[in-house]
């Protein structure tokens, strides 16, 4: 490593050291004010003010998401555009039990610290404030960013997620969140049942049909649903019933195929019962992550150098993240960093408390440095960036 590179690294990490109290306070305040998806007004504005105070040009709101933002800062010369993904939504009833207070603050701190050397490196740093990662109505905003062409100009994009261990990006599942609304006709269930069309029976037949195909899908497929509306009284034939299903699979293509099957089952359930059915996506579909080994290796080198115990083995279990949507169009990593014990489970009270623990704070600071230094390497090492982009193109082309 040259003297110049060491100096630039020192500037980046030095900013984090000098300002750690400010950013830890921000993380804790976001944690104390949990906001569910698309309602993250406090968190979004707090991060925007930090970025504006450091010279970023901030655009608040994008189509469909008031609490989204895009923050940009350019160097004195042209160069790569490096993106950082900021999440800051909380879980209903559980608060920040997935540690998004850490994610949003980490990405913001990483971007600002990297921006301190842009006049020497050239290029541009971009922070994407992406609401509602946890989903829900109009959720998974990263899909909206992609649909509106707001990320395709980036050369690379990254974030780091709190976890029970530190390791690289792992596989994720594509998912389609769908509402199935059945419409029938009410009637007295005892006196005149023949006049009724039972919408709840349509929902029950949907569940039966979904259960029937479980034997005939690949092992990666996950089908899980709940009944949200099922009628108001036993003596009234339900004229309206609603179920919500998540359809998951290893790839977007596979998910599309299974979703089409489930929709046909719904049509059959309506035909069987005489009801009609309406199928509505409640949010953006979520795509699977396109893994990038070379990109992950760069992060790995930096996080290990910062003192983290990096676990090579893959993670147990598999879920979904709308970072997958970004990874379909831009080289993207989504590694993990330890904030608690090895038996710590996301979406629990224990995980929520770990997100403001001393170990959680340390993860925020180390994660910020590792992301910023990863970005610095992509700004200053053309060969590394080309390797990352070449792998991305190979993966996208199968």
Coordinates of N, CA and C in Angstrom, one line a residue, residues 53-255:
X53 N -25.4 18.6 6.3 CA -24.4 19.3 7.1 C -23.0 19.0 6.7
X54 N -22.8 17.9 5.9 CA -21.5 17.5 5.4 C -21.3 17.7 3.9
X55 N -22.2 18.6 3.4 CA -22.0 19.0 2.0 C -22.7 18.1 0.9
X56 N -23.6 17.2 1.3 CA -24.3 16.4 0.4 C -25.5 17.1 -0.1
X57 N -25.8 16.9 -1.4 CA -27.0 17.5 -2.0 C -28.1 16.4 -1.8
X58 N -29.1 16.8 -1.1 CA -30.1 15.8 -0.7 C -31.5 16.1 -1.4
X59 N -32.0 15.0 -2.0 CA -33.3 15.1 -2.5 C -34.3 14.2 -1.7
X60 N -35.2 14.9 -1.1 CA -36.2 14.1 -0.2 C -37.3 13.6 -1.0
X61 N -37.7 12.4 -0.7 CA -38.9 11.8 -1.3 C -38.6 11.3 -2.8
X62 N -39.1 10.2 -3.1 CA -39.1 9.7 -4.5 C -40.5 9.3 -4.8
X63 N -40.9 9.1 -6.0 CA -42.3 8.7 -6.3 C -42.7 7.5 -5.4
X64 N -43.8 7.6 -4.7 CA -44.4 6.5 -3.9 C -43.9 6.5 -2.5
X65 N -42.8 7.2 -2.1 CA -42.3 7.1 -0.8 C -41.8 8.4 -0.3
X66 N -42.6 9.0 0.6 CA -42.3 10.3 1.2 C -41.0 10.3 2.0
X67 N -40.7 9.2 2.7 CA -39.6 9.1 3.6 C -38.3 8.6 3.0
X68 N -38.3 8.5 1.6 CA -37.1 8.1 0.9 C -36.3 9.3 0.7
X69 N -35.0 9.1 0.4 CA -34.2 10.2 0.0 C -33.0 9.7 -0.8
X70 N -32.4 10.6 -1.6 CA -31.1 10.4 -2.3 C -30.2 11.5 -2.0
X71 N -29.0 11.2 -1.5 CA -28.0 12.2 -1.1 C -26.7 11.9 -2.0
X72 N -26.2 13.0 -2.6 CA -25.0 12.9 -3.4 C -24.0 13.9 -3.1
X73 N -22.7 13.5 -3.2 CA -21.6 14.4 -3.1 C -20.5 13.9 -4.1
X74 N -20.1 14.9 -4.9 CA -19.1 14.7 -6.0 C -17.8 15.2 -5.6
X75 N -16.8 14.5 -6.2 CA -15.4 14.9 -6.0 C -15.0 15.9 -7.1
X76 N -13.8 16.3 -7.1 CA -13.3 17.4 -8.0 C -13.1 16.8 -9.4
X77 N -13.1 15.5 -9.6 CA -12.9 14.9 -10.9 C -13.8 13.7 -11.0
X78 N -14.0 13.3 -12.3 CA -14.9 12.2 -12.5 C -14.3 10.9 -12.0
X79 N -15.2 10.0 -11.7 CA -14.8 8.7 -11.2 C -16.0 7.8 -10.9
X80 N -15.8 6.6 -10.3 CA -16.9 5.7 -10.0 C -17.9 6.4 -9.1
X81 N -19.1 5.9 -9.2 CA -20.2 6.3 -8.3 C -20.5 5.1 -7.3
X82 N -20.2 5.4 -6.0 CA -20.3 4.4 -5.0 C -21.6 4.6 -4.2
X83 N -22.5 3.6 -4.1 CA -23.7 3.8 -3.4 C -23.7 3.1 -2.0
X84 N -24.4 3.7 -1.1 CA -24.6 3.1 0.3 C -26.1 3.0 0.5
X85 N -26.6 1.8 1.0 CA -28.0 1.6 1.2 C -28.4 1.9 2.7
X86 N -29.3 2.8 2.9 CA -29.7 3.2 4.3 C -31.1 2.7 4.5
X87 N -31.2 1.8 5.5 CA -32.6 1.3 6.0 C -32.8 1.9 7.4
X88 N -34.1 2.2 7.7 CA -34.3 2.8 9.0 C -35.7 2.6 9.5
X89 N -36.4 1.6 8.9 CA -37.8 1.3 9.4 C -37.7 0.3 10.5
X90 N -38.7 0.3 11.4 CA -38.8 -0.6 12.5 C -39.9 -1.6 12.3
X91 N -40.0 -2.6 13.1 CA -41.0 -3.6 13.0 C -42.3 -3.2 13.9
X92 N -43.5 -3.5 13.4 CA -44.7 -3.2 14.1 C -44.6 -3.9 15.5
X93 N -44.8 -3.2 16.5 CA -44.9 -3.8 17.9 C -43.5 -4.1 18.5
X94 N -42.5 -4.3 17.7 CA -41.2 -4.8 18.2 C -40.1 -3.7 18.2
X95 N -40.4 -2.6 17.5 CA -39.4 -1.5 17.3 C -38.2 -2.0 16.5
X96 N -37.0 -1.6 16.8 CA -35.9 -1.9 16.0 C -35.2 -3.2 16.3
X97 N -36.1 -4.2 16.2 CA -35.6 -5.6 16.5 C -34.9 -6.3 15.3
X98 N -34.7 -5.5 14.2 CA -33.8 -6.0 13.2 C -32.6 -5.1 13.0
X99 N -32.5 -4.1 13.9 CA -31.3 -3.2 13.9 C -31.2 -2.2 12.8
X100 N -32.3 -1.8 12.3 CA -32.2 -0.8 11.2 C -31.7 0.6 11.6
X101 N -31.8 0.8 12.9 CA -31.2 2.0 13.4 C -29.7 2.0 13.2
X102 N -29.1 0.8 13.3 CA -27.6 0.6 13.0 C -27.4 0.8 11.5
X103 N -28.2 0.1 10.7 CA -28.0 0.1 9.2 C -28.0 1.5 8.6
X104 N -29.1 2.3 8.9 CA -29.2 3.6 8.4 C -28.0 4.5 8.8
X105 N -27.7 4.4 10.1 CA -26.6 5.3 10.6 C -25.2 4.8 10.1
X106 N -25.0 3.5 10.0 CA -23.7 3.0 9.4 C -23.5 3.4 8.0
X107 N -24.5 3.3 7.2 CA -24.4 3.7 5.8 C -24.1 5.2 5.6
X108 N -24.8 6.0 6.4 CA -24.6 7.4 6.4 C -23.2 7.8 6.8
X109 N -22.8 7.2 7.9 CA -21.4 7.5 8.4 C -20.4 7.1 7.4
X110 N -20.5 5.9 6.9 CA -19.6 5.4 5.9 C -19.5 6.3 4.7
X111 N -20.6 6.8 4.2 CA -20.7 7.7 3.0 C -20.0 9.0 3.3
X112 N -20.3 9.6 4.5 CA -19.7 10.9 4.8 C -18.2 10.8 5.0
X113 N -17.8 9.7 5.7 CA -16.3 9.6 5.9 C -15.6 9.4 4.6
X114 N -16.2 8.6 3.7 CA -15.6 8.4 2.4 C -15.6 9.7 1.6
X115 N -16.6 10.5 1.8 CA -16.6 11.8 1.0 C -15.5 12.7 1.4
X116 N -14.9 12.5 2.5 CA -13.8 13.4 2.9 C -12.5 13.3 2.0
X117 N -12.5 12.3 1.2 CA -11.3 12.1 0.3 C -11.7 12.2 -1.1
X118 N -12.9 12.6 -1.5 CA -13.3 12.7 -2.8 C -12.5 13.7 -3.7
X119 N -12.0 14.7 -3.1 CA -11.2 15.7 -3.8 C -9.9 15.1 -4.3
X120 N -9.4 14.1 -3.5 CA -8.2 13.4 -3.9 C -8.5 12.2 -4.8
X121 N -9.6 11.5 -4.7 CA -9.9 10.3 -5.5 C -10.7 10.6 -6.7
X122 N -11.5 11.6 -6.7 CA -12.5 11.8 -7.7 C -13.7 10.9 -7.4
X123 N -14.7 10.9 -8.3 CA -15.8 10.1 -8.1 C -17.0 10.7 -7.4
X124 N -17.9 9.9 -7.0 CA -19.1 10.4 -6.3 C -19.6 9.4 -5.3
X125 N -20.1 9.9 -4.2 CA -20.7 9.0 -3.1 C -22.2 9.3 -3.1
X126 N -23.0 8.3 -3.0 CA -24.4 8.4 -3.0 C -25.0 7.6 -1.9
X127 N -25.9 8.2 -1.1 CA -26.7 7.4 -0.1 C -28.1 7.3 -0.6
X128 N -28.6 6.1 -0.6 CA -30.0 5.8 -0.9 C -30.8 5.5 0.4
X129 N -31.7 6.5 0.7 CA -32.5 6.3 1.9 C -33.8 5.5 1.5
X130 N -33.8 4.2 1.9 CA -34.8 3.2 1.3 C -35.8 2.8 2.4
X131 N -37.0 3.3 2.4 CA -37.9 3.0 3.5 C -38.5 1.5 3.3
X132 N -39.1 1.1 4.4 CA -40.0 -0.1 4.4 C -39.3 -1.4 3.9
X133 N -38.0 -1.6 4.4 CA -37.4 -2.9 4.0 C -38.2 -4.1 4.5
X134 N -38.8 -3.9 5.7 CA -39.5 -5.0 6.3 C -40.8 -5.3 5.6
X135 N -41.1 -4.5 4.5 CA -42.3 -4.8 3.7 C -43.6 -4.1 4.3
X136 N -44.7 -4.7 4.0 CA -46.0 -4.1 4.4 C -46.6 -3.3 3.2
X137 N -47.7 -2.7 3.4 CA -48.3 -1.9 2.3 C -47.3 -0.9 1.7
X138 N -47.2 -1.0 0.3 CA -46.2 -0.2 -0.4 C -44.8 -0.3 0.1
X139 N -44.5 -1.5 0.5 CA -43.2 -1.7 1.2 C -42.1 -2.1 0.2
X140 N -40.9 -2.3 0.7 CA -39.7 -2.7 -0.1 C -39.4 -1.6 -1.1
X141 N -39.0 -0.4 -0.6 CA -38.8 0.7 -1.5 C -37.7 0.6 -2.5
X142 N -36.7 -0.3 -2.2 CA -35.6 -0.5 -3.1 C -36.1 -0.9 -4.5
X143 N -37.2 -1.7 -4.5 CA -37.8 -2.1 -5.8 C -38.3 -0.8 -6.5
X144 N -38.8 0.2 -5.8 CA -39.3 1.4 -6.5 C -38.1 2.2 -7.0
X145 N -37.0 2.2 -6.3 CA -35.8 2.9 -6.8 C -35.4 2.3 -8.1
X146 N -35.4 0.9 -8.2 CA -35.0 0.3 -9.4 C -36.0 0.6 -10.6
X147 N -37.3 0.5 -10.3 CA -38.3 0.7 -11.3 C -38.2 2.1 -11.9
X148 N -37.8 3.1 -11.1 CA -37.7 4.5 -11.5 C -36.3 4.8 -12.0
X149 N -35.5 3.8 -12.2 CA -34.2 4.1 -12.7 C -33.3 5.0 -11.9
X150 N -33.3 4.8 -10.6 CA -32.6 5.7 -9.7 C -31.3 5.2 -9.2
X151 N -31.0 3.9 -9.6 CA -29.7 3.3 -9.1 C -28.8 2.8 -10.2
X152 N -29.4 2.8 -11.4 CA -28.6 2.1 -12.5 C -27.3 2.8 -12.9
X153 N -27.2 4.1 -12.5 CA -25.9 4.8 -12.8 C -24.8 4.5 -11.8
X154 N -25.1 3.8 -10.7 CA -24.1 3.5 -9.7 C -23.1 2.4 -10.3
X155 N -21.9 2.4 -9.8 CA -20.9 1.4 -10.2 C -20.9 0.3 -9.2
X156 N -21.3 0.5 -8.0 CA -21.3 -0.5 -6.9 C -22.2 0.1 -5.8
X157 N -22.8 -0.9 -5.0 CA -23.6 -0.5 -3.9 C -23.4 -1.4 -2.7
X158 N -23.6 -0.9 -1.5 CA -23.3 -1.8 -0.4 C -24.0 -1.3 0.9
X159 N -24.1 -2.3 1.9 CA -24.6 -2.0 3.2 C -24.1 -3.1 4.1
X160 N -24.3 -3.0 5.4 CA -24.0 -4.1 6.3 C -25.1 -4.3 7.3
X161 N -25.5 -5.5 7.6 CA -26.6 -5.8 8.4 C -26.2 -6.4 9.8
X162 N -26.8 -5.9 10.9 CA -26.5 -6.5 12.2 C -26.9 -8.0 12.2
X163 N -26.2 -8.8 13.0 CA -26.5 -10.2 13.1 C -25.8 -10.8 14.3
X164 N -25.9 -12.1 14.4 CA -25.2 -12.8 15.5 C -23.8 -13.3 15.2
X165 N -23.4 -13.0 14.0 CA -22.0 -13.3 13.6 C -21.6 -12.4 12.4
X166 N -20.3 -12.3 12.2 CA -19.8 -11.4 11.1 C -19.5 -12.4 9.9
X167 N -20.1 -12.2 8.8 CA -19.8 -12.9 7.6 C -20.3 -12.2 6.4
X168 N -20.1 -12.9 5.2 CA -20.4 -12.2 3.9 C -21.8 -12.3 3.5
X169 N -22.1 -11.8 2.4 CA -23.4 -11.8 1.8 C -23.8 -13.2 1.6
X170 N -25.1 -13.6 1.9 CA -25.6 -14.9 1.7 C -26.8 -14.9 0.8
X171 N -27.1 -16.1 0.3 CA -28.3 -16.2 -0.6 C -29.5 -15.7 0.1
X172 N -30.4 -15.2 -0.7 CA -31.7 -14.7 -0.2 C -32.8 -15.2 -1.2
X173 N -34.0 -15.2 -0.8 CA -35.2 -15.6 -1.6 C -35.9 -14.5 -2.2
X174 N -36.3 -14.6 -3.4 CA -37.3 -13.7 -4.0 C -38.7 -14.0 -3.4
X175 N -39.5 -12.9 -3.3 CA -40.8 -13.1 -2.6 C -41.8 -12.2 -3.3
X176 N -43.0 -12.7 -3.5 CA -44.2 -12.0 -3.9 C -45.2 -11.9 -2.8
X177 N -45.4 -10.8 -2.2 CA -46.5 -10.6 -1.1 C -47.8 -10.3 -1.8
X178 N -48.8 -11.1 -1.6 CA -50.1 -11.0 -2.4 C -51.3 -11.1 -1.5
X179 N -52.3 -10.2 -1.7 CA -53.6 -10.3 -1.1 C -54.5 -11.0 -2.0
X180 N -55.3 -12.0 -1.5 CA -56.4 -12.7 -2.2 C -57.7 -12.3 -1.6
X181 N -58.5 -11.5 -2.3 CA -59.8 -11.1 -1.8 C -60.9 -11.9 -2.6
X182 N -61.8 -12.5 -1.8 CA -62.9 -13.3 -2.4 C -64.2 -12.6 -2.1
X183 N -65.0 -12.5 -3.1 CA -66.3 -11.8 -3.0 C -67.4 -12.8 -3.2
X184 N -68.4 -12.8 -2.3 CA -69.5 -13.7 -2.4 C -70.8 -13.0 -2.2
X185 N -71.8 -13.7 -1.6 CA -73.1 -13.0 -1.3 C -73.5 -13.5 0.1
X186 N -73.9 -12.5 0.9 CA -74.4 -12.8 2.2 C -75.8 -13.4 2.2
X187 N -76.1 -14.2 3.2 CA -77.4 -14.8 3.4 C -77.5 -15.3 4.8
X188 N -78.7 -15.6 5.3 CA -78.9 -16.2 6.6 C -78.4 -17.7 6.5
X189 N -77.4 -18.0 7.3 CA -76.7 -19.3 7.2 C -77.6 -20.4 7.5
X190 N -78.6 -20.2 8.3 CA -79.5 -21.3 8.7 C -80.8 -21.3 7.9
X191 N -81.5 -20.1 7.8 CA -82.8 -20.0 7.1 C -82.7 -20.1 5.6
X192 N -81.7 -19.4 5.0 CA -81.7 -19.4 3.5 C -80.2 -19.5 3.0
X193 N -79.5 -20.6 3.4 CA -78.2 -20.7 3.0 C -78.0 -20.8 1.5
X194 N -79.0 -21.3 0.8 CA -78.9 -21.5 -0.7 C -78.8 -20.2 -1.4
X195 N -79.1 -19.1 -0.7 CA -79.0 -17.8 -1.4 C -77.6 -17.2 -1.2
X196 N -76.8 -17.9 -0.4 CA -75.5 -17.3 -0.1 C -74.4 -17.9 -1.0
X197 N -73.3 -17.1 -1.2 CA -72.1 -17.5 -1.8 C -71.0 -17.2 -0.8
X198 N -70.3 -18.3 -0.4 CA -69.5 -18.2 0.8 C -68.0 -17.8 0.4
X199 N -67.7 -16.6 0.6 CA -66.3 -16.1 0.3 C -65.2 -16.8 1.1
X200 N -65.6 -17.1 2.4 CA -64.6 -17.7 3.2 C -64.3 -19.1 2.7
X201 N -65.3 -19.8 2.1 CA -65.0 -21.1 1.5 C -64.0 -21.0 0.4
X202 N -64.0 -19.8 -0.3 CA -63.1 -19.6 -1.4 C -61.7 -19.5 -0.8
X203 N -61.5 -18.8 0.3 CA -60.2 -18.7 1.0 C -59.7 -20.1 1.5
X204 N -60.7 -20.8 2.1 CA -60.3 -22.2 2.5 C -59.8 -23.1 1.4
X205 N -60.5 -23.0 0.3 CA -60.1 -23.8 -0.9 C -58.7 -23.3 -1.4
X206 N -58.5 -22.0 -1.3 CA -57.1 -21.5 -1.7 C -56.1 -22.2 -0.8
X207 N -56.3 -22.2 0.5 CA -55.3 -22.8 1.4 C -55.1 -24.3 1.0
X208 N -56.3 -25.0 0.8 CA -56.2 -26.4 0.5 C -55.4 -26.6 -0.8
X209 N -55.6 -25.8 -1.8 CA -54.9 -25.9 -3.1 C -53.4 -25.6 -3.0
X210 N -53.1 -24.6 -2.2 CA -51.7 -24.3 -1.9 C -51.0 -25.5 -1.2
X211 N -51.7 -26.0 -0.2 CA -51.1 -27.2 0.5 C -50.9 -28.4 -0.5
X212 N -51.8 -28.5 -1.5 CA -51.7 -29.6 -2.4 C -50.5 -29.6 -3.3
X213 N -50.0 -28.4 -3.6 CA -48.8 -28.3 -4.5 C -47.5 -28.3 -3.8
X214 N -47.5 -28.4 -2.4 CA -46.2 -28.3 -1.7 C -45.3 -29.5 -2.1
X215 N -45.9 -30.6 -2.4 CA -45.1 -31.8 -2.8 C -44.5 -31.6 -4.2
X216 N -45.0 -30.6 -5.0 CA -44.7 -30.5 -6.4 C -43.9 -29.2 -6.7
X217 N -43.2 -28.7 -5.7 CA -42.4 -27.5 -5.9 C -41.0 -27.9 -5.4
X218 N -40.0 -27.1 -5.8 CA -38.6 -27.4 -5.4 C -38.4 -27.0 -3.9
X219 N -37.3 -27.5 -3.4 CA -37.1 -27.4 -1.9 C -36.9 -25.9 -1.5
X220 N -36.5 -25.0 -2.4 CA -36.3 -23.6 -2.0 C -37.6 -22.9 -1.9
X221 N -38.7 -23.4 -2.3 CA -40.0 -22.7 -2.3 C -40.6 -22.6 -0.9
X222 N -41.1 -21.5 -0.5 CA -41.8 -21.3 0.7 C -43.1 -20.6 0.4
X223 N -44.2 -21.2 1.0 CA -45.5 -20.7 0.8 C -46.2 -20.6 2.1
X224 N -46.4 -19.3 2.5 CA -47.0 -19.2 3.9 C -48.1 -18.0 3.8
X225 N -49.2 -18.3 4.4 CA -50.3 -17.3 4.4 C -51.1 -17.3 5.7
X226 N -51.9 -16.2 5.8 CA -52.8 -16.0 6.9 C -54.1 -15.5 6.4
X227 N -55.2 -15.7 7.2 CA -56.5 -15.2 6.8 C -56.7 -13.9 7.6
X228 N -56.9 -12.8 6.8 CA -57.0 -11.5 7.4 C -58.5 -11.1 7.7
X229 N -59.4 -11.6 6.8 CA -60.8 -11.4 7.0 C -61.5 -12.7 6.7
X230 N -62.4 -13.1 7.6 CA -63.1 -14.3 7.4 C -64.6 -14.3 7.7
X231 N -65.2 -13.2 7.7 CA -66.6 -13.1 8.1 C -66.8 -12.4 9.4
X232 N -68.1 -12.1 9.7 CA -68.4 -11.3 10.9 C -69.2 -12.1 12.0
X233 N -70.0 -13.2 11.5 CA -70.8 -13.9 12.5 C -71.1 -15.3 11.8
X234 N -71.2 -16.3 12.6 CA -71.4 -17.7 12.1 C -72.8 -17.8 11.4
X235 N -73.8 -17.0 11.8 CA -75.1 -17.1 11.1 C -75.3 -16.2 9.9
X236 N -74.2 -15.6 9.4 CA -74.2 -14.9 8.2 C -73.2 -15.5 7.2
X237 N -73.6 -15.9 6.0 CA -72.7 -16.4 5.0 C -71.7 -15.2 4.7
X238 N -70.4 -15.4 4.8 CA -69.5 -14.4 4.6 C -69.5 -14.0 3.1
X239 N -69.7 -12.7 2.8 CA -69.7 -12.2 1.5 C -68.3 -11.6 1.1
X240 N -67.4 -11.6 2.1 CA -66.1 -11.1 1.8 C -65.1 -11.8 2.7
X241 N -64.0 -12.2 2.1 CA -62.9 -12.9 2.9 C -61.6 -12.5 2.2
X242 N -60.5 -12.5 3.0 CA -59.2 -12.0 2.5 C -58.1 -12.8 3.1
X243 N -57.2 -13.3 2.3 CA -56.0 -14.0 2.8 C -54.8 -13.3 2.2
X244 N -53.7 -13.4 2.9 CA -52.4 -12.8 2.4 C -51.4 -13.9 2.4
X245 N -50.7 -14.1 1.3 CA -49.7 -15.1 1.1 C -48.4 -14.4 0.7
X246 N -47.3 -15.0 1.2 CA -45.9 -14.7 0.7 C -45.5 -15.9 -0.1
X247 N -45.2 -15.7 -1.3 CA -44.6 -16.8 -2.2 C -43.1 -16.5 -2.4
X248 N -42.3 -17.5 -1.9 CA -40.9 -17.3 -2.0 C -40.2 -18.4 -2.8
X249 N -39.1 -18.0 -3.5 CA -38.3 -19.0 -4.2 C -36.9 -18.5 -4.4
X250 N -36.0 -19.3 -4.8 CA -34.6 -19.0 -4.9 C -34.2 -17.9 -5.9
X251 N -35.0 -17.8 -6.9 CA -34.8 -16.8 -8.0 C -36.1 -16.1 -8.3
X252 N -35.9 -14.9 -9.0 CA -37.1 -14.2 -9.4 C -37.9 -15.0 -10.4
X253 N -37.2 -15.7 -11.3 CA -37.8 -16.5 -12.4 C -38.7 -17.6 -11.7
X254 N -38.1 -18.3 -10.8 CA -38.8 -19.4 -10.1 C -40.0 -18.9 -9.3
X255 N -39.8 -17.7 -8.7 CA -40.9 -17.1 -7.9 C -42.0 -16.8 -8.8

